[in-house]
Tab-separated table of C-alpha atoms in Angstrom:
chain	number	residue	atom	x	y	z
A	1	ALA	CA	-12.953	-16.485	2.587
A	2	GLN	CA	-12.313	-14.783	5.857
A	3	LYS	CA	-13.824	-11.419	6.691
A	4	VAL	CA	-13.773	-9.023	9.628
A	5	THR	CA	-16.388	-6.325	10.135
A	6	GLN	CA	-16.022	-3.390	12.476
A	7	ALA	CA	-19.269	-1.553	11.925
A	8	GLN	CA	-18.411	1.389	14.171
A	9	THR	CA	-16.300	3.829	12.190
A	10	GLU	CA	-15.885	6.347	14.978
A	11	ILE	CA	-16.912	6.492	18.620
A	12	SER	CA	-16.711	9.594	20.764
A	13	VAL	CA	-16.989	9.409	24.569
A	14	VAL	CA	-16.207	11.514	27.571
A	15	GLU	CA	-13.488	10.402	29.933
A	16	LYS	CA	-14.548	7.762	32.511
A	17	GLU	CA	-17.304	6.403	30.298
A	18	ASP	CA	-17.255	2.702	29.405
A	19	VAL	CA	-17.089	1.922	25.701
A	20	THR	CA	-17.433	-1.286	23.669
A	21	LEU	CA	-15.883	-1.796	20.254
A	22	ASP	CA	-17.608	-4.403	18.139
A	23	CYS	CA	-15.962	-7.014	15.918
A	24	VAL	CA	-17.816	-9.604	13.858
A	25	TYR	CA	-15.931	-12.181	11.822
A	26	GLU	CA	-16.604	-14.764	9.143
A	27	THR	CA	-14.613	-17.898	8.495
A	28	ARG	CA	-15.182	-21.461	7.350
A	29	ASP	CA	-12.232	-22.800	9.297
A	30	THR	CA	-12.735	-24.455	12.648
A	31	THR	CA	-9.279	-23.328	13.719
A	32	TYR	CA	-8.658	-19.618	13.657
A	33	TYR	CA	-7.107	-16.814	15.657
A	34	LEU	CA	-8.509	-13.429	16.592
A	35	PHE	CA	-6.541	-10.338	17.510
A	36	TRP	CA	-7.014	-6.760	18.632
A	37	TYR	CA	-4.474	-4.035	17.882
A	38	LYS	CA	-4.275	-0.398	18.931
A	39	GLN	CA	-2.962	2.296	16.585
A	40	PRO	CA	-2.191	5.533	18.449
A	41	PRO	CA	-1.662	8.796	16.537
A	42	SER	CA	2.019	7.911	16.064
A	43	GLY	CA	0.898	5.223	13.598
A	44	GLU	CA	2.570	2.046	14.864
A	45	LEU	CA	0.148	-0.772	15.623
A	46	VAL	CA	0.439	-2.322	19.069
A	47	PHE	CA	-0.792	-5.825	19.839
A	48	LEU	CA	-3.407	-6.074	22.610
A	49	ILE	CA	-4.761	-9.619	22.687
A	50	ARG	CA	-4.927	-12.939	20.863
A	51	ARG	CA	-7.613	-15.608	21.109
A	52	ASN	CA	-7.792	-18.971	19.375
A	53	SER	CA	-11.051	-20.550	18.290
A	54	PHE	CA	-10.925	-23.220	20.988
A	55	ASP	CA	-10.683	-20.773	23.841
A	56	GLU	CA	-13.907	-18.894	24.482
A	57	GLN	CA	-12.897	-17.629	27.869
A	58	ASN	CA	-13.346	-13.936	28.313
A	59	GLU	CA	-10.297	-11.981	29.342
A	60	ILE	CA	-9.746	-8.983	31.546
A	61	SER	CA	-6.569	-6.965	31.662
A	62	GLY	CA	-6.835	-3.894	33.825
A	63	ARG	CA	-9.452	-1.618	32.251
A	64	TYR	CA	-9.604	-3.754	29.120
A	65	SER	CA	-11.841	-6.779	28.644
A	66	TRP	CA	-12.711	-8.981	25.704
A	67	ASN	CA	-15.862	-11.001	25.065
A	68	PHE	CA	-15.448	-13.844	22.561
A	69	GLN	CA	-18.685	-15.529	21.469
A	70	LYS	CA	-18.509	-18.168	18.752
A	71	SER	CA	-22.304	-18.425	18.629
A	72	THR	CA	-22.500	-14.880	17.265
A	73	SER	CA	-19.025	-14.818	15.630
A	74	SER	CA	-18.092	-11.818	17.678
A	75	PHE	CA	-15.014	-10.712	19.561
A	76	ASN	CA	-15.895	-7.449	21.266
A	77	PHE	CA	-13.553	-5.191	23.205
A	78	THR	CA	-14.621	-3.095	26.205
A	79	ILE	CA	-12.687	-0.283	27.826
A	80	THR	CA	-13.882	0.540	31.312
A	81	ALA	CA	-13.496	4.068	32.663
A	82	SER	CA	-11.967	5.355	29.436
A	83	GLN	CA	-9.072	7.784	29.508
A	84	VAL	CA	-7.778	10.318	27.016
A	85	VAL	CA	-4.773	8.063	26.362
A	86	ASP	CA	-7.165	5.440	25.008
A	87	SER	CA	-7.821	7.660	22.003
A	88	ALA	CA	-6.636	5.657	19.001
A	89	VAL	CA	-7.796	3.516	16.117
A	90	TYR	CA	-8.498	-0.058	17.138
A	91	PHE	CA	-8.293	-2.949	14.705
A	92	CYS	CA	-9.718	-6.418	14.964
A	93	ALA	CA	-8.002	-9.120	12.876
A	94	LEU	CA	-8.572	-12.764	11.965
A	95	SER	CA	-6.058	-15.401	10.901
A	96	GLU	CA	-7.332	-18.719	9.632
A	97	GLY	CA	-5.588	-21.944	10.547
A	98	THR	CA	-5.298	-23.009	6.904
A	99	SER	CA	-3.773	-19.887	5.395
A	100	TYR	CA	-2.312	-17.997	8.342
A	101	ILE	CA	-2.642	-14.715	6.429
A	102	PRO	CA	-4.296	-12.078	8.641
A	103	THR	CA	-7.350	-10.098	7.557
A	104	PHE	CA	-8.035	-6.807	9.279
A	105	GLY	CA	-11.251	-4.936	9.873
A	106	ARG	CA	-11.473	-1.306	8.803
A	107	GLY	CA	-10.839	-0.115	12.334
A	108	THR	CA	-12.783	1.927	14.864
A	109	SER	CA	-11.541	5.378	15.771
A	110	LEU	CA	-12.078	6.040	19.467
A	111	ILE	CA	-11.971	9.624	20.679
A	112	VAL	CA	-11.995	10.170	24.421
A	113	HIS	CA	-12.693	13.733	25.460
A	114	PRO	CA	-11.441	15.091	28.783
B	1	ASP	CA	16.653	-3.766	21.044
B	2	GLY	CA	14.579	-6.204	19.002
B	3	GLY	CA	12.165	-4.687	16.588
B	4	ILE	CA	11.261	-3.485	13.135
B	5	THR	CA	12.566	-0.359	11.492
B	6	GLN	CA	11.123	1.375	8.484
B	7	SER	CA	12.687	4.185	6.535
B	8	PRO	CA	12.153	6.848	5.594
B	9	LYS	CA	9.376	8.086	7.841
B	10	TYR	CA	8.139	10.506	5.155
B	11	LEU	CA	8.669	10.116	1.424
B	12	PHE	CA	7.682	12.313	-1.467
B	13	ARG	CA	7.429	10.986	-4.986
B	14	LYS	CA	7.045	12.763	-8.257
B	15	GLU	CA	4.775	11.410	-10.940
B	16	GLY	CA	6.449	8.595	-12.869
B	17	GLN	CA	9.091	7.843	-10.267
B	18	ASN	CA	9.783	4.528	-8.601
B	19	VAL	CA	10.520	4.691	-4.888
B	20	THR	CA	11.677	2.028	-2.440
B	21	LEU	CA	10.563	1.724	1.161
B	22	SER	CA	12.869	-0.055	3.554
B	23	CYS	CA	11.851	-2.587	6.200
B	24	GLU	CA	14.371	-4.291	8.469
B	25	GLN	CA	13.765	-6.644	11.398
B	26	ASN	CA	15.970	-8.277	14.007
B	27	LEU	CA	13.288	-10.464	15.559
B	28	ASN	CA	14.434	-13.502	13.582
B	29	HIS	CA	10.924	-13.960	12.175
B	30	ASP	CA	10.472	-15.883	8.937
B	31	ALA	CA	7.328	-14.094	7.770
B	32	MET	CA	7.186	-10.457	6.721
B	33	TYR	CA	4.316	-8.396	5.346
B	34	TRP	CA	3.575	-5.090	3.676
B	35	TYR	CA	0.293	-3.294	4.264
B	36	ARG	CA	-1.193	-0.156	2.854
B	37	GLN	CA	-3.455	1.997	5.022
B	38	ASP	CA	-5.836	4.591	3.630
B	39	PRO	CA	-8.310	6.573	5.738
B	40	GLY	CA	-11.339	4.423	6.516
B	41	GLN	CA	-9.938	1.422	4.633
B	42	GLY	CA	-8.143	-0.433	7.349
B	43	LEU	CA	-5.018	-2.408	6.466
B	44	ARG	CA	-4.802	-3.999	3.057
B	45	LEU	CA	-2.178	-6.602	2.284
B	46	ILE	CA	0.204	-5.788	-0.574
B	47	TYR	CA	2.779	-8.594	-0.439
B	48	TYR	CA	3.989	-11.121	2.061
B	49	SER	CA	6.957	-13.427	2.379
B	50	GLN	CA	7.057	-16.525	4.534
B	51	ILE	CA	10.641	-17.458	3.775
B	52	VAL	CA	13.759	-16.004	2.181
B	53	ASN	CA	13.707	-15.862	-1.630
B	54	ASP	CA	9.957	-16.399	-1.747
B	55	PHE	CA	7.062	-13.957	-1.658
B	56	GLN	CA	3.388	-13.890	-2.577
B	57	LYS	CA	0.967	-11.244	-3.800
B	58	GLY	CA	-1.609	-9.940	-1.411
B	59	ASP	CA	-4.919	-8.299	-2.204
B	60	ILE	CA	-3.555	-5.131	-3.827
B	61	ALA	CA	-0.168	-6.057	-5.354
B	62	GLU	CA	-0.591	-4.228	-8.659
B	63	GLY	CA	1.943	-1.438	-9.040
B	64	TYR	CA	4.205	-2.766	-6.293
B	65	SER	CA	7.201	-5.095	-6.202
B	66	VAL	CA	9.244	-6.685	-3.408
B	67	SER	CA	12.334	-8.781	-2.827
B	68	ARG	CA	13.410	-11.034	0.020
B	69	GLU	CA	17.095	-11.735	-0.346
B	70	LYS	CA	17.788	-11.727	3.378
B	71	LYS	CA	15.720	-12.827	6.325
B	72	GLU	CA	16.094	-9.415	7.942
B	73	SER	CA	15.027	-7.291	5.001
B	74	PHE	CA	11.864	-6.940	2.910
B	75	PRO	CA	11.964	-3.766	0.781
B	76	LEU	CA	8.895	-2.551	-1.092
B	77	THR	CA	9.140	-0.681	-4.378
B	78	VAL	CA	6.243	1.514	-5.413
B	79	THR	CA	6.434	1.695	-9.179
B	80	SER	CA	5.094	4.284	-11.584
B	81	ALA	CA	2.356	1.784	-12.458
B	82	GLN	CA	0.738	2.412	-9.078
B	83	LYS	CA	-1.695	5.185	-9.958
B	84	ASN	CA	-2.648	6.272	-6.466
B	85	PRO	CA	0.321	5.593	-4.186
B	86	THR	CA	-0.316	8.274	-1.568
B	87	ALA	CA	-0.889	6.295	1.640
B	88	PHE	CA	0.617	5.096	4.899
B	89	TYR	CA	2.695	1.931	4.484
B	90	LEU	CA	3.248	-0.516	7.306
B	91	CYS	CA	5.672	-3.414	7.472
B	92	ALA	CA	5.071	-6.304	9.858
B	93	THR	CA	6.557	-9.618	10.944
B	94	GLY	CA	5.214	-12.616	12.817
B	95	GLY	CA	1.640	-13.539	12.067
B	96	GLY	CA	0.072	-16.901	11.444
B	97	PRO	CA	-1.286	-18.164	14.743
B	98	ASN	CA	0.681	-15.484	16.578
B	99	GLU	CA	0.464	-11.729	16.780
B	100	GLN	CA	2.176	-9.456	14.297
B	101	PHE	CA	4.800	-6.884	15.129
B	102	PHE	CA	4.621	-3.644	13.203
B	103	GLY	CA	7.128	-1.023	12.202
B	104	PRO	CA	6.509	2.708	12.659
B	105	GLY	CA	5.365	3.144	9.056
B	106	THR	CA	6.279	5.276	6.050
B	107	ARG	CA	3.980	8.019	4.820
B	108	LEU	CA	4.259	8.353	1.053
B	109	THR	CA	2.956	11.410	-0.751
B	110	VAL	CA	2.846	11.956	-4.486
B	111	LEU	CA	3.610	15.501	-5.541
Protein backbone atom coordinates (compact mmCIF):
# COMPACT_ATOMS: atom_id res chain seq x y z
CA ALA A 1 0.00 0.00 0.00
CA GLN A 2 1.14 3.49 -0.73
CA LYS A 3 1.79 6.00 2.01
CA VAL A 4 2.95 9.60 2.24
CA THR A 5 4.37 11.12 5.41
CA GLN A 6 4.76 14.82 6.04
CA ALA A 7 6.20 14.86 9.52
CA GLN A 8 6.18 18.64 9.88
CA THR A 9 2.71 19.73 10.94
CA GLU A 10 3.47 23.43 11.07
CA ILE A 11 6.49 25.56 10.25
CA SER A 12 6.83 29.21 11.18
CA VAL A 13 9.51 31.42 9.60
CA VAL A 14 10.26 35.07 9.14
CA GLU A 15 10.15 36.55 5.68
CA LYS A 16 13.31 36.00 3.57
CA GLU A 17 14.25 32.84 5.42
CA ASP A 18 14.71 29.63 3.41
CA VAL A 19 12.45 26.76 4.41
CA THR A 20 12.31 23.06 3.46
CA LEU A 21 9.17 20.96 3.61
CA ASP A 22 9.80 17.25 3.97
CA CYS A 23 7.95 14.43 2.21
CA VAL A 24 8.70 10.74 2.64
CA TYR A 25 6.79 8.13 0.67
CA GLU A 26 6.30 4.38 0.61
CA THR A 27 5.36 2.29 -2.38
CA ARG A 28 6.06 -1.16 -3.79
CA ASP A 29 5.57 -0.04 -7.37
CA THR A 30 8.55 0.77 -9.55
CA THR A 31 6.44 3.24 -11.50
CA TYR A 32 4.89 6.03 -9.51
CA TYR A 33 4.26 9.76 -9.58
CA LEU A 34 4.89 12.38 -6.93
CA PHE A 35 3.19 15.74 -6.62
CA TRP A 36 3.22 18.88 -4.52
CA TYR A 37 0.14 21.07 -4.09
CA LYS A 38 -0.37 24.40 -2.35
CA GLN A 39 -3.58 25.21 -0.46
CA PRO A 40 -3.86 28.93 0.30
CA PRO A 41 -6.39 30.20 2.86
CA SER A 42 -9.07 30.31 0.15
CA GLY A 43 -9.08 26.49 0.22
CA GLU A 44 -8.56 25.50 -3.42
CA LEU A 45 -5.54 23.28 -3.99
CA VAL A 46 -3.10 24.45 -6.65
CA PHE A 47 -0.73 22.08 -8.42
CA LEU A 48 2.98 22.93 -8.10
CA ILE A 49 5.01 20.06 -9.53
CA ARG A 50 4.92 16.47 -10.75
CA ARG A 51 7.76 13.96 -10.84
CA ASN A 52 7.74 10.39 -12.12
CA SER A 53 9.83 7.64 -10.57
CA PHE A 54 12.22 7.49 -13.51
CA ASP A 55 13.17 11.13 -13.34
CA GLU A 56 15.35 11.97 -10.36
CA GLN A 57 16.43 15.32 -11.66
CA ASN A 58 15.97 18.13 -9.21
CA GLU A 59 13.89 21.04 -10.36
CA ILE A 60 14.05 24.75 -9.75
CA SER A 61 11.27 27.17 -10.55
CA GLY A 62 11.97 30.68 -9.35
CA ARG A 63 12.18 30.56 -5.55
CA TYR A 64 10.90 26.99 -5.47
CA SER A 65 13.06 23.89 -5.76
CA TRP A 66 12.44 20.19 -5.34
CA ASN A 67 14.86 17.44 -4.33
CA PHE A 68 13.78 13.93 -5.33
CA GLN A 69 15.88 11.11 -3.86
CA LYS A 70 14.77 7.53 -4.48
CA SER A 71 17.48 6.20 -2.17
CA THR A 72 15.73 7.81 0.80
CA SER A 73 12.19 7.79 -0.67
CA SER A 74 11.97 11.51 -0.24
CA PHE A 75 10.66 14.38 -2.32
CA ASN A 76 11.44 17.55 -0.41
CA PHE A 77 10.36 21.07 -1.31
CA THR A 78 12.44 24.18 -0.58
CA ILE A 79 11.29 27.78 -0.73
CA THR A 80 14.13 30.25 -0.94
CA ALA A 81 13.71 33.75 0.48
CA SER A 82 10.19 33.05 1.71
CA GLN A 83 7.47 35.65 1.37
CA VAL A 84 4.23 36.24 3.23
CA VAL A 85 2.31 35.06 0.15
CA ASP A 86 3.90 31.64 0.60
CA SER A 87 1.82 31.13 3.72
CA ALA A 88 -0.37 28.12 2.98
CA VAL A 89 -0.77 24.42 3.61
CA TYR A 90 1.41 22.31 1.34
CA PHE A 91 0.53 18.74 0.42
CA CYS A 92 2.71 16.02 -0.99
CA ALA A 93 0.92 13.24 -2.91
CA LEU A 94 1.79 9.89 -4.47
CA SER A 95 0.07 8.03 -7.30
CA GLU A 96 1.12 4.49 -8.05
CA GLY A 97 1.38 3.25 -11.62
CA THR A 98 -0.85 0.25 -10.91
CA SER A 99 -3.80 1.95 -9.25
CA TYR A 100 -3.50 5.60 -10.25
CA ILE A 101 -5.42 6.64 -7.12
CA PRO A 102 -3.58 9.47 -5.34
CA THR A 103 -2.66 9.33 -1.66
CA PHE A 104 -2.01 12.59 0.13
CA GLY A 105 0.13 13.40 3.12
CA ARG A 106 -1.43 15.25 6.04
CA GLY A 107 0.03 18.54 4.87
CA THR A 108 2.45 21.07 6.32
CA SER A 109 1.15 24.47 7.34
CA LEU A 110 3.71 27.15 6.51
CA ILE A 111 3.38 30.52 8.20
CA VAL A 112 5.63 33.29 6.95
CA HIS A 113 5.77 36.31 9.22
CA PRO A 114 6.61 39.75 7.85
CA ASP B 1 -13.01 29.27 -18.79
CA GLY B 2 -12.14 25.63 -18.14
CA GLY B 3 -12.39 24.49 -14.59
CA ILE B 4 -14.29 22.90 -11.76
CA THR B 5 -17.16 24.46 -9.89
CA GLN B 6 -18.55 23.37 -6.57
CA SER B 7 -21.72 24.58 -4.94
CA PRO B 8 -22.70 25.74 -2.50
CA LYS B 9 -19.63 27.27 -0.90
CA TYR B 10 -21.15 26.94 2.59
CA LEU B 11 -23.80 24.43 3.61
CA PHE B 12 -25.57 23.88 6.88
CA ARG B 13 -27.26 20.61 7.71
CA LYS B 14 -29.58 19.69 10.50
CA GLU B 15 -29.28 16.37 12.25
CA GLY B 16 -30.91 13.60 10.21
CA GLN B 17 -30.92 15.47 6.93
CA ASN B 18 -29.40 14.35 3.65
CA VAL B 19 -27.60 17.04 1.69
CA THR B 20 -26.11 17.03 -1.80
CA LEU B 21 -22.92 18.79 -2.83
CA SER B 22 -22.54 19.70 -6.47
CA CYS B 23 -19.39 19.28 -8.57
CA GLU B 24 -19.26 20.22 -12.25
CA GLN B 25 -16.28 20.23 -14.62
CA ASN B 26 -15.73 21.35 -18.19
CA LEU B 27 -12.19 20.02 -18.54
CA ASN B 28 -13.41 16.91 -20.35
CA HIS B 29 -11.67 14.69 -17.80
CA ASP B 30 -12.86 11.12 -17.34
CA ALA B 31 -11.87 10.76 -13.68
CA MET B 32 -13.48 12.66 -10.82
CA TYR B 33 -12.89 12.44 -7.08
CA TRP B 34 -14.38 13.54 -3.79
CA TYR B 35 -12.17 14.27 -0.80
CA ARG B 36 -12.90 15.19 2.76
CA GLN B 37 -10.52 17.48 4.64
CA ASP B 38 -10.45 17.77 8.42
CA PRO B 39 -7.90 19.84 10.35
CA GLY B 40 -4.63 17.94 10.59
CA GLN B 41 -5.97 14.98 8.59
CA GLY B 42 -4.99 15.89 5.09
CA LEU B 43 -7.22 14.80 2.22
CA ARG B 44 -9.10 11.55 2.53
CA LEU B 45 -10.72 9.94 -0.47
CA ILE B 46 -14.48 9.37 -0.24
CA TYR B 47 -15.43 8.18 -3.74
CA TYR B 48 -13.98 8.30 -7.20
CA SER B 49 -15.24 7.70 -10.70
CA GLN B 50 -13.05 6.88 -13.66
CA ILE B 51 -15.82 6.74 -16.22
CA VAL B 52 -19.49 7.65 -16.61
CA ASN B 53 -21.92 5.31 -14.84
CA ASP B 54 -19.16 3.78 -12.73
CA PHE B 55 -17.74 4.77 -9.36
CA GLN B 56 -15.72 3.19 -6.58
CA LYS B 57 -15.52 3.62 -2.82
CA GLY B 58 -12.53 5.35 -1.37
CA ASP B 59 -11.14 5.08 2.14
CA ILE B 60 -14.06 6.70 3.98
CA ALA B 61 -17.19 6.02 1.88
CA GLU B 62 -19.52 5.10 4.74
CA GLY B 63 -22.37 7.58 5.06
CA TYR B 64 -21.85 9.02 1.58
CA SER B 65 -23.27 8.26 -1.85
CA VAL B 66 -22.49 9.48 -5.38
CA SER B 67 -23.73 9.22 -8.94
CA ARG B 68 -22.04 9.73 -12.29
CA GLU B 69 -24.70 10.04 -14.93
CA LYS B 70 -22.82 12.62 -16.97
CA LYS B 71 -19.15 13.12 -17.62
CA GLU B 72 -19.36 16.70 -16.39
CA SER B 73 -21.08 16.05 -13.08
CA PHE B 74 -20.26 14.07 -9.94
CA PRO B 75 -22.60 15.01 -7.06
CA LEU B 76 -21.95 13.82 -3.52
CA THR B 77 -24.75 13.13 -1.07
CA VAL B 78 -23.97 13.22 2.63
CA THR B 79 -26.57 11.00 4.24
CA SER B 80 -27.88 10.94 7.78
CA ALA B 81 -25.77 7.82 8.32
CA GLN B 82 -22.63 9.97 8.30
CA LYS B 83 -22.25 10.70 12.00
CA ASN B 84 -19.65 13.44 11.80
CA PRO B 85 -20.12 15.25 8.48
CA THR B 86 -18.76 18.66 9.47
CA ALA B 87 -15.74 19.13 7.19
CA PHE B 88 -14.39 20.77 4.06
CA TYR B 89 -15.24 18.83 0.90
CA LEU B 90 -13.13 19.03 -2.23
CA CYS B 91 -13.93 17.75 -5.70
CA ALA B 92 -11.15 17.03 -8.18
CA THR B 93 -10.57 15.77 -11.71
CA GLY B 94 -7.56 14.44 -13.56
CA GLY B 95 -5.22 12.29 -11.54
CA GLY B 96 -3.54 9.04 -12.41
CA PRO B 97 -0.10 9.86 -13.77
CA ASN B 98 -1.10 13.50 -14.11
CA GLU B 99 -1.89 16.26 -11.67
CA GLN B 100 -5.35 16.79 -10.25
CA PHE B 101 -7.43 19.90 -10.65
CA PHE B 102 -9.46 20.94 -7.64
CA GLY B 103 -12.64 22.89 -7.14
CA PRO B 104 -12.97 25.68 -4.57
CA GLY B 105 -14.58 23.37 -2.01
CA THR B 106 -17.76 23.24 0.06
CA ARG B 107 -17.68 23.77 3.81
CA LEU B 108 -20.38 21.68 5.46
CA THR B 109 -21.48 22.35 9.02
CA VAL B 110 -23.94 20.33 11.05
CA LEU B 111 -26.17 22.41 13.27
